[in-house]
Structures are given as C-alpha cells and as structure tokens.
Short mmCIF file of C-alpha atoms in Angstrom, two decimals:
data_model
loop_
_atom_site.label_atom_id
_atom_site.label_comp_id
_atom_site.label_asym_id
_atom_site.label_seq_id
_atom_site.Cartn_x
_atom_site.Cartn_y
_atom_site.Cartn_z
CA UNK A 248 0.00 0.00 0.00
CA UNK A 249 1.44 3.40 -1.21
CA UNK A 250 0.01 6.42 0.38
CA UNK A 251 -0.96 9.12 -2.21
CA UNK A 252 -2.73 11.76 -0.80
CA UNK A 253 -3.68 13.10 2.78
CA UNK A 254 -6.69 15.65 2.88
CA UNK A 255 -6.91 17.23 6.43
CA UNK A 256 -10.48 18.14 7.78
CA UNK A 257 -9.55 19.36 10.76
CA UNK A 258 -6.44 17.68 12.78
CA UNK A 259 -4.37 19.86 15.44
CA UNK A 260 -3.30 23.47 13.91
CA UNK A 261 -4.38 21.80 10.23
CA UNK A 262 -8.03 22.99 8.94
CA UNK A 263 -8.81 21.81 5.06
CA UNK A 264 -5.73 21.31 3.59
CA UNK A 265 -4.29 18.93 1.14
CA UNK A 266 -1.04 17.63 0.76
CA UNK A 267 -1.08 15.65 -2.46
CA UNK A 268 1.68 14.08 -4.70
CA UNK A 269 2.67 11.23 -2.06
CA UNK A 270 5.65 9.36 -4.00
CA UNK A 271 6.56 5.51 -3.51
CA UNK A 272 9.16 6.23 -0.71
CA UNK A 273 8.30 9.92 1.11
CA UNK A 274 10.82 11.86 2.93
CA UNK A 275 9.02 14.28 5.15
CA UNK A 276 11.99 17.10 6.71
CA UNK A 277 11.71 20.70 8.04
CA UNK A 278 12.05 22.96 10.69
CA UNK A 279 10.73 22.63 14.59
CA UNK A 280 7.57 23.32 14.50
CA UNK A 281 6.71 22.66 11.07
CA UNK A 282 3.79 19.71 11.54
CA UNK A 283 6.13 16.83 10.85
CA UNK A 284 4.83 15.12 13.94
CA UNK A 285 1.38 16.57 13.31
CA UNK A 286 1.41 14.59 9.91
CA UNK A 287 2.77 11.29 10.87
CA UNK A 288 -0.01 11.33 14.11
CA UNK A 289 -2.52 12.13 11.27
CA UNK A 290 -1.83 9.17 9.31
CA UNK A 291 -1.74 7.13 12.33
CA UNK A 292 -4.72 8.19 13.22
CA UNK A 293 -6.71 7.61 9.94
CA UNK A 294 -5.39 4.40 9.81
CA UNK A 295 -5.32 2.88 13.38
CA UNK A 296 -8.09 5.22 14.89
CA UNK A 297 -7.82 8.55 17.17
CA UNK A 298 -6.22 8.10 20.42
CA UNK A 299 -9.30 8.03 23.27
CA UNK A 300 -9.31 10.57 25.91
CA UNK A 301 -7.63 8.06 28.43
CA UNK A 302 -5.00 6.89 26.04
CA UNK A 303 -1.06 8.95 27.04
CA UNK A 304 -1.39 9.71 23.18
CA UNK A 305 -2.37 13.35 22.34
CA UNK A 306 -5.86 13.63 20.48
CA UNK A 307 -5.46 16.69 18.36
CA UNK A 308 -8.69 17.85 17.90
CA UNK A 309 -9.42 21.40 16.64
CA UNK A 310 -11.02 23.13 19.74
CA UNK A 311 -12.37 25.82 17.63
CA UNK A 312 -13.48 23.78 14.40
CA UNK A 313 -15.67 20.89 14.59
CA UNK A 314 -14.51 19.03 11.38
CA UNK A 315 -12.01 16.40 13.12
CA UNK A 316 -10.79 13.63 11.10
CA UNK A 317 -9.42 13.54 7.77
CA UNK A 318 -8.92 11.31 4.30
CA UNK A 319 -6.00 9.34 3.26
CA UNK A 320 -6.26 7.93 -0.84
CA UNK A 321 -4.16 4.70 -1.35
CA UNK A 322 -2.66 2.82 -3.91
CA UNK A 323 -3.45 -1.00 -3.28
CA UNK A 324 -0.50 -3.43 -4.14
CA UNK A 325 -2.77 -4.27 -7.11
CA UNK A 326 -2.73 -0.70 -7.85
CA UNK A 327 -6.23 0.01 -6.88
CA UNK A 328 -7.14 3.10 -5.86
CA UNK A 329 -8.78 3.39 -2.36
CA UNK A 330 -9.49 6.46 -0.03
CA UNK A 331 -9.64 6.29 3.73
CA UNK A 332 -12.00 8.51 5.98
CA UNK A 333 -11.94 8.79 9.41
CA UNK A 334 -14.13 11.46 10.98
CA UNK A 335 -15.55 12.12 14.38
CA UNK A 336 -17.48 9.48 15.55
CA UNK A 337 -17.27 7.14 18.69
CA UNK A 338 -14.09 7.24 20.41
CA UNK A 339 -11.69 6.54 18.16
CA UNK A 340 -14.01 8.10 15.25
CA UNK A 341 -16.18 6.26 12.44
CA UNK A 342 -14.03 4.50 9.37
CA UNK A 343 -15.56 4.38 6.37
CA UNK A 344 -13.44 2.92 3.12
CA UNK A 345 -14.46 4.06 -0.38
CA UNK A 346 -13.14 1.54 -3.49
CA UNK A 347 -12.70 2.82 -7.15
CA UNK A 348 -15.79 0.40 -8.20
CA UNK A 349 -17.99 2.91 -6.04
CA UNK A 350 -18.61 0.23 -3.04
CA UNK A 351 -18.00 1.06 0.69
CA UNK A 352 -15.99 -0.34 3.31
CA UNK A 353 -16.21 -0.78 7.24
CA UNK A 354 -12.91 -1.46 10.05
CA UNK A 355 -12.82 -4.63 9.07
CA UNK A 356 -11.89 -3.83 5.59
CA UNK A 357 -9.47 -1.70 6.48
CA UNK A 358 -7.72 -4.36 8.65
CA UNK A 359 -7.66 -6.32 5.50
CA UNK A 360 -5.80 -3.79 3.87
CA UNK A 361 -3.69 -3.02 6.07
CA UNK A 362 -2.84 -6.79 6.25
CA UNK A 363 -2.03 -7.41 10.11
CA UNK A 364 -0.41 -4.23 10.13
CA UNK A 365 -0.62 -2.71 14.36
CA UNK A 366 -0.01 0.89 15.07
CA UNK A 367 2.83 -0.26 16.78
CA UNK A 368 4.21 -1.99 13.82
CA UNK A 369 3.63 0.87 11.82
CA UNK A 370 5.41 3.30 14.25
CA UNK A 371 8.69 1.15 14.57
CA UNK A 372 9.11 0.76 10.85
CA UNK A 373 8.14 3.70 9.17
CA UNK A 374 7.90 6.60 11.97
CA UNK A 375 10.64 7.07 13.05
CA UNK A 376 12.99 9.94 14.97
CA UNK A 377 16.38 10.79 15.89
CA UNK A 378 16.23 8.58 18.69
CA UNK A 379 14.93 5.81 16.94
CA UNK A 380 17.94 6.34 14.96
CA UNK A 381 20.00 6.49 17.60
CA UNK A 382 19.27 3.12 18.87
CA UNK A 383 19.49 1.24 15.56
CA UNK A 384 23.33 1.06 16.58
CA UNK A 385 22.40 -0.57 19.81
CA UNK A 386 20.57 -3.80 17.98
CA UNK A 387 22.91 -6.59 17.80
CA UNK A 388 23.14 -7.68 13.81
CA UNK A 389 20.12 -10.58 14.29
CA UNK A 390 18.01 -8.15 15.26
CA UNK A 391 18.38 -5.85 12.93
CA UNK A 392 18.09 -8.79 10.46
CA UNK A 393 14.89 -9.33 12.00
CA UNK A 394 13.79 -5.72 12.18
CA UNK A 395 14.13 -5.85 8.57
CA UNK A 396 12.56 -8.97 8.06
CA UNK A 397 9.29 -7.73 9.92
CA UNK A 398 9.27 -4.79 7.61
CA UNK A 399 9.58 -7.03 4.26
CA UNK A 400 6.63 -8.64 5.34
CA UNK A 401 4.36 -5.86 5.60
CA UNK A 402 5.25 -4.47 1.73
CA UNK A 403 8.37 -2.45 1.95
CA UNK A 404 10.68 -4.02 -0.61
CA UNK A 405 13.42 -1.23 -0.12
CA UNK A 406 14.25 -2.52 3.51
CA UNK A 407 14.09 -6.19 1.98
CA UNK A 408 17.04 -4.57 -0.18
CA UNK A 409 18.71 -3.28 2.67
CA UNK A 410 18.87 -6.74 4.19
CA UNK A 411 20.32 -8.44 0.93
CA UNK A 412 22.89 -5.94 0.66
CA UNK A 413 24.01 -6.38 4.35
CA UNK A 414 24.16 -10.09 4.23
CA UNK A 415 26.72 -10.16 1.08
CA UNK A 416 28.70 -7.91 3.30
CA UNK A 417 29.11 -10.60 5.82
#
C-alpha cells in the first residue's frame, strides 16, 4: 500500500488542507515546529483510529473547528485506488473505506488492507525519529536482520534490499 494523498479536515493546527503528490518512498523534513509530527499522528490516526481521551497519546482535535478527522487515498498493491475517511465518531471516530468500483468499506476492511499491520508496527518501521535512529546502533546484527525482516513482510521491498545488501557484506 502506497500512500498518495492526505486531505486534512480538521487535525491539530491543520483545517482543510491537502497535501497531495505522495511518491513511492516519502521523505518528510523541516524545521521545529513545522507539523512533521502533526502529519505522521494524522496518518496514524486515519489508519489505526484517534487516540481516546484516556489513552497517554495526544488527540489533536481542533477546539475551535468541529470538522475532526481527515482522508487518506491509497494505492493498493494491485494498484487500486482506495481512499480512507476517518471522521468524528465514537471514540476513536467512524471508518468508512471508499473503493474505485464505487462500493463502501467498514474497520474490518481496512484491517484487510492493512494486512495485520498494528499501530505499533507501523510506528517502529516507518515513523521514526532521531532517537529511533539512535538506537538502531544498539541492535545486535540478528536483530536488525529481523527488524528488517518484519518490515519485508508488511510491503516495503526497499528494507528487503537493505537486508540483501548487508548479508553479502558478511
């Protein structure tokens, strides 16, 4: 699954903005302060569900705009085309998938898409900061091995790469 598109309805400082043009492998970089953190806990959120009011995780909704929630469009691994809406709802809002044939989808679809995928999962292999970086030189080679491994599995053939090239070195 490639990410394509994010369109914001309302999510922290964010009100109705797009932020198309999502490429196969997406650096996201800037200053402090510049919603990097704000976008990756956007995407989490669309795809695993808004953090509830007792969860240590900080909810980001707009106190002065009632559109929370957002839309996430998808490119399938069979290159279908499939957008992602999570709005405000119960507590961690109201999923709705929509499919290029015009059909619907419910959370149970989207588990299927995401295909075992966990938020934690999600946040070890692709969100990642300078500490996480930081203790990649703590894992003893296996683990790492494994690390990448666990990433392979879920789609990300450049890590897969990453692990051939490391084994011919040894």
């Amino acid at each position: 699954m490639i990410i394509k598109q994010l369109d914001v309805y309302g999510y922290g400082k964010w009100r109705q903005i797009t932020f198309p043009t999502f490429g196969k492998t997406q650096l996201i970089y800037g200053p402090n302060e510049a919603g990097k953190s704000t976008m990756m806990a956007f995407i989490e959120a669309i795809l695993f569900g808004f953090p509830t009011n007792k969860s240590s995780e900080r909810r980001l909704e707009p106190k002065d705009y009632d559109g929370f929630g957002g839309r996430i469009t998808v490119a399938t691994d069979t290159n279908e085309i499939v957008m992602i809406e999570r709005k405000k709802g119960k507590a961690t809002g109201d999923v709705t998938l929509y499919f290029a044939d015009g059909s619907r989808g419910d959370e149970a679809d989207l588990v299927k898409l995401l295909q075992g995928m966990t938020k934690q999962m999600f946040k070890a292999i692709y969100s990642f900061d300078i500490h996480g970086l930081q203790n990649v030189q703590a894992l003893k080679e296996s683990d790492f091995n494994r690390y990448l491994l666990a990433a392979g599995t879920v789609g990300s053939d450049v890590l897969l790469r990453v692990d051939t090239q490391l084994q011919k070195k040894t």
